[in-house]
Amino acid sequence: MKSPYDIIISPIISERSMDLMEDNKYVFKVDKRSNKSEIKAAIEQIFEGVKVAKVNTINMIGKTTRIGRTEGKRSDWKKAIVTLKEDSKTIEFFENM
């Protein structure tokens, strides 16, 4: 079984994710092979007292890049938008932003 820290890679801090925080939604970069139930369980284990209502996942396609005539591609990754229940605690990591 995977560790919760293997599933949740990092939080995503952007203007859009900060606007979503007002609606109890938080954005994370997650492992590509993880599913919604694994992401929900990992968030509830990492952050004590947090209750997840639902998880939306998005597969992000890596962009193609060029340096001179050499062409490459950034790696694909997965993004998860986690919605918390109304009676849930907030995630303290994002409160100081």
mmCIF file of C-alpha atoms in Angstrom:
data_model
loop_
_atom_site.group_PDB
_atom_site.id
_atom_site.type_symbol
_atom_site.label_atom_id
_atom_site.label_comp_id
_atom_site.label_asym_id
_atom_site.label_seq_id
_atom_site.Cartn_x
_atom_site.Cartn_y
_atom_site.Cartn_z
ATOM 1 C CA MET A 1 0.000 0.000 0.000
ATOM 2 C CA LYS A 2 1.198 3.488 -0.845
ATOM 3 C CA SER A 3 1.998 6.090 1.753
ATOM 4 C CA PRO A 4 -0.240 9.205 1.724
ATOM 5 C CA TYR A 5 2.881 11.265 1.067
ATOM 6 C CA ASP A 6 3.503 9.236 -2.116
ATOM 7 C CA ILE A 7 0.011 10.090 -3.391
ATOM 8 C CA ILE A 8 -0.060 13.826 -2.548
ATOM 9 C CA ILE A 9 3.019 15.365 -4.176
ATOM 10 C CA SER A 10 2.576 19.095 -3.543
ATOM 11 C CA PRO A 11 -0.026 21.841 -3.157
ATOM 12 C CA ILE A 12 -0.630 24.147 -6.092
ATOM 13 C CA ILE A 13 -0.460 27.839 -5.186
ATOM 14 C CA SER A 14 -1.918 30.134 -7.850
ATOM 15 C CA GLU A 15 -4.454 32.943 -8.104
ATOM 16 C CA ARG A 16 -7.169 30.528 -9.172
ATOM 17 C CA SER A 17 -6.459 28.097 -6.343
ATOM 18 C CA MET A 18 -6.558 30.971 -3.835
ATOM 19 C CA ASP A 19 -9.989 31.992 -5.155
ATOM 20 C CA LEU A 20 -11.218 28.390 -4.796
ATOM 21 C CA MET A 21 -10.222 28.388 -1.104
ATOM 22 C CA GLU A 22 -13.207 30.626 -0.335
ATOM 23 C CA ASP A 23 -15.465 27.723 -1.420
ATOM 24 C CA ASN A 24 -13.551 25.155 0.726
ATOM 25 C CA LYS A 25 -11.720 23.798 -2.332
ATOM 26 C CA TYR A 26 -7.990 23.044 -2.315
ATOM 27 C CA VAL A 27 -5.745 22.098 -5.266
ATOM 28 C CA PHE A 28 -2.942 19.499 -5.135
ATOM 29 C CA LYS A 29 -0.531 17.852 -7.546
ATOM 30 C CA VAL A 30 -1.008 14.097 -7.130
ATOM 31 C CA ASP A 31 0.482 10.846 -8.400
ATOM 32 C CA LYS A 32 -0.722 9.971 -11.917
ATOM 33 C CA ARG A 33 -1.694 6.417 -10.938
ATOM 34 C CA SER A 34 -3.802 7.378 -7.902
ATOM 35 C CA ASN A 35 -7.593 7.370 -7.968
ATOM 36 C CA LYS A 36 -10.165 9.544 -6.201
ATOM 37 C CA SER A 37 -10.681 7.272 -3.205
ATOM 38 C CA GLU A 38 -6.910 7.040 -2.574
ATOM 39 C CA ILE A 39 -6.607 10.838 -2.792
ATOM 40 C CA LYS A 40 -9.494 11.292 -0.335
ATOM 41 C CA ALA A 41 -7.974 8.872 2.165
ATOM 42 C CA ALA A 42 -4.520 10.484 1.844
ATOM 43 C CA ILE A 43 -5.850 14.020 2.486
ATOM 44 C CA GLU A 44 -7.780 12.861 5.552
ATOM 45 C CA GLN A 45 -4.681 11.077 6.930
ATOM 46 C CA ILE A 46 -2.219 13.907 6.308
ATOM 47 C CA PHE A 47 -4.421 16.733 7.643
ATOM 48 C CA GLU A 48 -6.075 15.801 10.962
ATOM 49 C CA GLY A 49 -9.747 16.757 11.364
ATOM 50 C CA VAL A 50 -10.334 17.353 7.646
ATOM 51 C CA LYS A 51 -13.390 15.712 6.066
ATOM 52 C CA VAL A 52 -13.418 15.458 2.264
ATOM 53 C CA ALA A 53 -16.772 15.798 0.487
ATOM 54 C CA LYS A 54 -15.581 15.118 -3.066
ATOM 55 C CA VAL A 55 -12.505 14.970 -5.280
ATOM 56 C CA ASN A 56 -12.245 16.130 -8.899
ATOM 57 C CA THR A 57 -9.200 14.994 -10.891
ATOM 58 C CA ILE A 58 -7.720 16.427 -14.080
ATOM 59 C CA ASN A 59 -5.004 14.860 -16.239
ATOM 60 C CA MET A 60 -2.724 17.701 -17.322
ATOM 61 C CA ILE A 61 -0.894 17.192 -20.616
ATOM 62 C CA GLY A 62 2.748 18.322 -20.681
ATOM 63 C CA LYS A 63 3.600 21.136 -23.069
ATOM 64 C CA THR A 64 6.036 20.751 -25.940
ATOM 65 C CA THR A 65 9.103 22.938 -25.617
ATOM 66 C CA ARG A 66 11.825 24.042 -27.997
ATOM 67 C CA ILE A 67 15.361 25.185 -27.474
ATOM 68 C CA GLY A 68 16.733 26.088 -30.880
ATOM 69 C CA ARG A 69 15.940 23.223 -33.205
ATOM 70 C CA THR A 70 15.753 20.640 -30.412
ATOM 71 C CA GLU A 71 12.222 19.781 -29.421
ATOM 72 C CA GLY A 72 11.158 18.164 -26.158
ATOM 73 C CA LYS A 73 8.134 17.639 -23.963
ATOM 74 C CA ARG A 74 7.384 18.338 -20.307
ATOM 75 C CA SER A 75 6.035 15.406 -18.359
ATOM 76 C CA ASP A 76 2.298 14.801 -17.917
ATOM 77 C CA TRP A 77 0.853 15.146 -14.416
ATOM 78 C CA LYS A 78 -2.407 14.908 -12.486
ATOM 79 C CA LYS A 79 -4.191 17.664 -10.560
ATOM 80 C CA ALA A 80 -6.807 17.098 -7.850
ATOM 81 C CA ILE A 81 -9.338 19.654 -6.615
ATOM 82 C CA VAL A 82 -10.481 18.578 -3.145
ATOM 83 C CA THR A 83 -13.776 19.923 -1.754
ATOM 84 C CA LEU A 84 -14.176 19.843 2.032
ATOM 85 C CA LYS A 85 -17.417 19.361 3.968
ATOM 86 C CA GLU A 86 -19.020 22.339 5.697
ATOM 87 C CA ASP A 87 -18.290 21.038 9.218
ATOM 88 C CA SER A 88 -14.680 20.200 8.366
ATOM 89 C CA LYS A 89 -11.604 22.013 9.642
ATOM 90 C CA THR A 90 -9.660 24.061 7.097
ATOM 91 C CA ILE A 91 -6.228 22.987 5.898
ATOM 92 C CA GLU A 92 -3.772 25.024 7.965
ATOM 93 C CA PHE A 93 -1.054 24.939 5.321
ATOM 94 C CA PHE A 94 -3.036 27.355 3.138
ATOM 95 C CA GLU A 95 -4.175 29.735 5.918
ATOM 96 C CA ASN A 96 -0.919 31.744 5.974
ATOM 97 C CA MET A 97 -0.982 32.469 2.239
#
